Amino acid sequence: METVLLPSTQSKSLSRTTWAAQLRALGAIIWREYLHFVRYPTWIIAFIIWPILFPATYIFSSFALAGPGGSGVARFLEVAGTENFLGYIVVGTTVWMWANTMLWNVGFALRGEQMRGTLESNWMTPTNRFFFLLGSGPVHAASTLMFFIFTVVEFRLFFHLTFDANLLSLLAVFLAALPALYGLGFTFASLVITAREANTFVFLVRGIVMIFCGITYPLTVMPQWMQAVAEWLPPTLIIRAARLAALNHAPLEAVSRDLLLLLAYGAFWLALGYLTFSQIERRARLKGALNQY
Amino acid sequence: MQTEFGLSQPSWRSHLRALWMIAVNNWKHHWRYPLNAVSDMLQPLVWLAPVYFMGQAFSVNGRAEGFAGFAGTDDYMSYIILGTALTNFIMAVFWGMGFSLKWDMDGGVLEANWMAPLPRPLMLVGRTLSSLATTTLTSLGMILIGALVWGFHPTGNALSAVLVAVPLLIGLYGFGFAFAALVMILREANTLVDSGSYVVMLLSGANFPVTVLPKWLLPLSLALPLTYGFDAVRAILLKTRTLLPLNVEIAILLASMVLMIVIGLRAFYALERRVRQMGTVGQY
């Protein structure tokens, strides 16, 4: 018996790609990222110890540099405009850790799939491919907020550090920083699909942030050309605005210039992230490099 | 009876051959990703640059006089460069032993490797050999570049310093064995290796004299043999003030070397046996 297919059946595949379906898929990706995050209980250790552990090296070094009688503090006050070197370092290093974990988590989202051998099969689903990247962002952003809370509590407990924070300004800094940082992460994640040597890119980007953005020192101690480069890097603006908001109770107006610049950088990096992803993803498919590692 | 013998005839020569092959495998893997290899060499310099600028924020005319009050020298950068070079070796052992197991787990080859007729601690040692070679190259390069850019002024006997560093390094393997077994149990290496090595580095005073630590942390630091290793090497090369008399610190290093290897191996065998009993060697 001959099977006759109706014209409507012939033209359609089994999948029904609608916006609602795409959003469900995005929700599923976010949920998967969440499950993956909580699956390994060592994240609790990371949340408890890293907020205090990473800055600790710089803090104890600053105690040593300040000297037994605090003779080095006068020089710090002269160049940084504050004696509160503890708070100064904590804010700078916390922003650095945010950028660092973003690079490892968001930046490695696709590379992780590639390493596990699931990227190619995921790519064959009728889900918008950019969603696989986008889905890694929300869980990381939420975990970052928790990380900040742990930071404040731990430094209050162990170092008696008080933050004279303007919460509204601080929240505005956090929100304004999201597009720039995650746009950078998306660009980065796209590049490592073909470059594959992801660690190198992480080390490069976080190294640039570490050296140029003044995480533990004022920019004025660097040579002029380095200060000029620093002004073009989003983390410099985030650190400067966050220090004002967290330590000096700066109102929104005081940080508005940096916030506007951050939003402009954000638009640029998000657009670049999307374009890079589209190009690289197509190139990887053409070269058959999706399942390589 | 024939049935008592397996096909494998392990001997010390076969163990050494296996050790060599593991090292060659890692060496090839390391250089297979040339950008990663270059990055590994530049990383210590990336960590040193911000430390240098931070030192500048507390120094007048390049002299860290506040720092001299604690360390006995105002040559902050030499102090840091030496600490970073030693830290590179700590990292090589931690990552070489702990992370290599995770790497094998992810690649699905751990179970197969585990069935090879080779003592498992020896496999772990093999995983560190190539990284120790690359670390030695990296550290020498870092010291050279550091000396050119920021200045490195050792005034003591380099050979004595290297001899003191040897028991420090051997003792580290003890740490590494116990640590690798922990990775097998928990199956998540990144956080463990990252935070474990960082805590050890922090408390042993890689970047500052441990006397600046709060009173509640100082005992932990003094309980770590590495603290005396850093202290002794610096005292020999930079003439810094020591925590204890130098010969006492060297005696502590020698005793702890033996102790750490014994404890590390016992912990490794106990935890590794537990993992095999649970049947989770192949999981990740």
mmCIF file of N, CA, C and O in Angstrom, chain B residues 187-217:
data_model
loop_
_atom_site.group_PDB
_atom_site.id
_atom_site.type_symbol
_atom_site.label_atom_id
_atom_site.label_comp_id
_atom_site.label_asym_id
_atom_site.label_seq_id
_atom_site.Cartn_x
_atom_site.Cartn_y
_atom_site.Cartn_z
ATOM 1 N N ARG B 187 35.429 14.075 43.870
ATOM 2 C CA ARG B 187 35.275 14.140 42.415
ATOM 3 C C ARG B 187 35.176 15.565 41.871
ATOM 4 O O ARG B 187 34.666 15.784 40.797
ATOM 5 N N GLU B 188 35.614 16.543 42.606
ATOM 6 C CA GLU B 188 35.594 17.910 42.081
ATOM 7 C C GLU B 188 36.928 18.530 42.451
ATOM 8 O O GLU B 188 37.197 18.790 43.614
ATOM 9 N N ALA B 189 37.733 18.727 41.445
ATOM 10 C CA ALA B 189 39.112 19.094 41.757
ATOM 11 C C ALA B 189 39.365 20.593 41.774
ATOM 12 O O ALA B 189 40.154 21.080 42.576
ATOM 13 N N ASN B 190 38.685 21.324 40.904
ATOM 14 C CA ASN B 190 39.027 22.733 40.739
ATOM 15 C C ASN B 190 39.040 23.501 42.042
ATOM 16 O O ASN B 190 40.029 24.128 42.409
ATOM 17 N N THR B 191 37.909 23.432 42.752
ATOM 18 C CA THR B 191 37.792 24.189 43.995
ATOM 19 C C THR B 191 38.808 23.695 45.011
ATOM 20 O O THR B 191 39.462 24.493 45.680
ATOM 21 N N LEU B 192 38.921 22.366 45.097
ATOM 22 C CA LEU B 192 39.823 21.799 46.101
ATOM 23 C C LEU B 192 41.273 22.184 45.844
ATOM 24 O O LEU B 192 41.988 22.635 46.746
ATOM 25 N N VAL B 193 41.698 22.005 44.604
ATOM 26 C CA VAL B 193 43.097 22.278 44.287
ATOM 27 C C VAL B 193 43.364 23.771 44.400
ATOM 28 O O VAL B 193 44.356 24.208 45.008
ATOM 29 N N ASP B 194 42.437 24.545 43.844
ATOM 30 C CA ASP B 194 42.602 25.993 43.855
ATOM 31 C C ASP B 194 42.669 26.517 45.282
ATOM 32 O O ASP B 194 43.611 27.205 45.665
ATOM 33 N N SER B 195 41.661 26.167 46.079
ATOM 34 C CA SER B 195 41.618 26.717 47.429
ATOM 35 C C SER B 195 42.668 26.074 48.328
ATOM 36 O O SER B 195 43.279 26.758 49.152
ATOM 37 N N GLY B 196 42.903 24.764 48.155
ATOM 38 C CA GLY B 196 43.901 24.081 48.983
ATOM 39 C C GLY B 196 45.286 24.678 48.793
ATOM 40 O O GLY B 196 45.978 25.024 49.765
ATOM 41 N N SER B 197 45.681 24.829 47.535
ATOM 42 C CA SER B 197 47.018 25.374 47.282
ATOM 43 C C SER B 197 47.106 26.829 47.729
ATOM 44 O O SER B 197 48.133 27.281 48.233
ATOM 45 N N TYR B 198 46.000 27.550 47.573
ATOM 46 C CA TYR B 198 46.005 28.972 47.949
ATOM 47 C C TYR B 198 46.134 29.148 49.468
ATOM 48 O O TYR B 198 46.879 30.006 49.945
ATOM 49 N N VAL B 199 45.414 28.290 50.207
ATOM 50 C CA VAL B 199 45.491 28.377 51.681
ATOM 51 C C VAL B 199 46.918 28.090 52.146
ATOM 52 O O VAL B 199 47.469 28.804 52.992
ATOM 53 N N VAL B 200 47.484 27.039 51.575
ATOM 54 C CA VAL B 200 48.852 26.665 51.964
ATOM 55 C C VAL B 200 49.816 27.809 51.639
ATOM 56 O O VAL B 200 50.665 28.194 52.446
ATOM 57 N N MET B 201 49.650 28.381 50.447
ATOM 58 C CA MET B 201 50.517 29.478 50.027
ATOM 59 C C MET B 201 50.353 30.692 50.949
ATOM 60 O O MET B 201 51.325 31.324 51.359
ATOM 61 N N LEU B 202 49.111 30.962 51.293
ATOM 62 C CA LEU B 202 48.830 32.130 52.143
ATOM 63 C C LEU B 202 49.434 31.961 53.536
ATOM 64 O O LEU B 202 50.154 32.835 54.024
ATOM 65 N N LEU B 203 49.152 30.787 54.128
ATOM 66 C CA LEU B 203 49.575 30.592 55.514
ATOM 67 C C LEU B 203 51.079 30.372 55.658
ATOM 68 O O LEU B 203 51.639 30.599 56.727
ATOM 69 N N SER B 204 51.705 29.918 54.591
ATOM 70 C CA SER B 204 53.147 29.676 54.721
ATOM 71 C C SER B 204 53.959 30.942 54.449
ATOM 72 O O SER B 204 55.180 30.906 54.525
ATOM 73 N N GLY B 205 53.271 32.023 54.139
ATOM 74 C CA GLY B 205 53.979 33.303 54.008
ATOM 75 C C GLY B 205 54.742 33.457 52.712
ATOM 76 O O GLY B 205 55.862 33.953 52.691
ATOM 77 N N ALA B 206 54.085 33.052 51.605
ATOM 78 C CA ALA B 206 54.752 33.207 50.313
ATOM 79 C C ALA B 206 54.927 34.677 49.945
ATOM 80 O O ALA B 206 55.886 35.044 49.273
ATOM 81 N N ASN B 207 53.996 35.515 50.402
ATOM 82 C CA ASN B 207 54.015 36.924 49.980
ATOM 83 C C ASN B 207 54.262 37.929 51.090
ATOM 84 O O ASN B 207 54.301 39.131 50.826
ATOM 85 N N PHE B 208 54.347 37.462 52.301
ATOM 86 C CA PHE B 208 54.538 38.400 53.416
ATOM 87 C C PHE B 208 55.111 37.650 54.616
ATOM 88 O O PHE B 208 54.980 36.418 54.685
ATOM 89 N N PRO B 209 55.719 38.360 55.547
ATOM 90 C CA PRO B 209 56.200 37.667 56.760
ATOM 91 C C PRO B 209 54.993 37.202 57.579
ATOM 92 O O PRO B 209 54.047 37.982 57.757
ATOM 93 N N VAL B 210 55.006 35.952 58.029
ATOM 94 C CA VAL B 210 53.816 35.418 58.711
ATOM 95 C C VAL B 210 53.540 36.123 60.042
ATOM 96 O O VAL B 210 52.459 35.978 60.610
ATOM 97 N N THR B 211 54.487 36.905 60.501
ATOM 98 C CA THR B 211 54.269 37.618 61.774
ATOM 99 C C THR B 211 53.170 38.676 61.663
ATOM 100 O O THR B 211 52.700 39.182 62.681
ATOM 101 N N VAL B 212 52.743 39.011 60.435
ATOM 102 C CA VAL B 212 51.629 39.969 60.312
ATOM 103 C C VAL B 212 50.271 39.290 60.445
ATOM 104 O O VAL B 212 49.245 39.957 60.521
ATOM 105 N N LEU B 213 50.259 37.963 60.457
ATOM 106 C CA LEU B 213 48.978 37.252 60.560
ATOM 107 C C LEU B 213 48.338 37.500 61.924
ATOM 108 O O LEU B 213 49.048 37.688 62.926
ATOM 109 N N PRO B 214 47.000 37.485 61.978
ATOM 110 C CA PRO B 214 46.335 37.637 63.278
ATOM 111 C C PRO B 214 46.721 36.497 64.226
ATOM 112 O O PRO B 214 47.097 35.418 63.763
ATOM 113 N N LYS B 215 46.577 36.749 65.514
ATOM 114 C CA LYS B 215 47.024 35.751 66.499
ATOM 115 C C LYS B 215 46.337 34.405 66.310
ATOM 116 O O LYS B 215 46.913 33.354 66.570
ATOM 117 N N TRP B 216 45.069 34.425 65.837
ATOM 118 C CA TRP B 216 44.340 33.157 65.698
ATOM 119 C C TRP B 216 44.790 32.370 64.466
ATOM 120 O O TRP B 216 44.515 31.189 64.337
ATOM 121 N N LEU B 217 45.459 33.026 63.532
ATOM 122 C CA LEU B 217 45.926 32.322 62.335
ATOM 123 C C LEU B 217 47.394 31.891 62.440
ATOM 124 O O LEU B 217 47.821 30.943 61.797
#
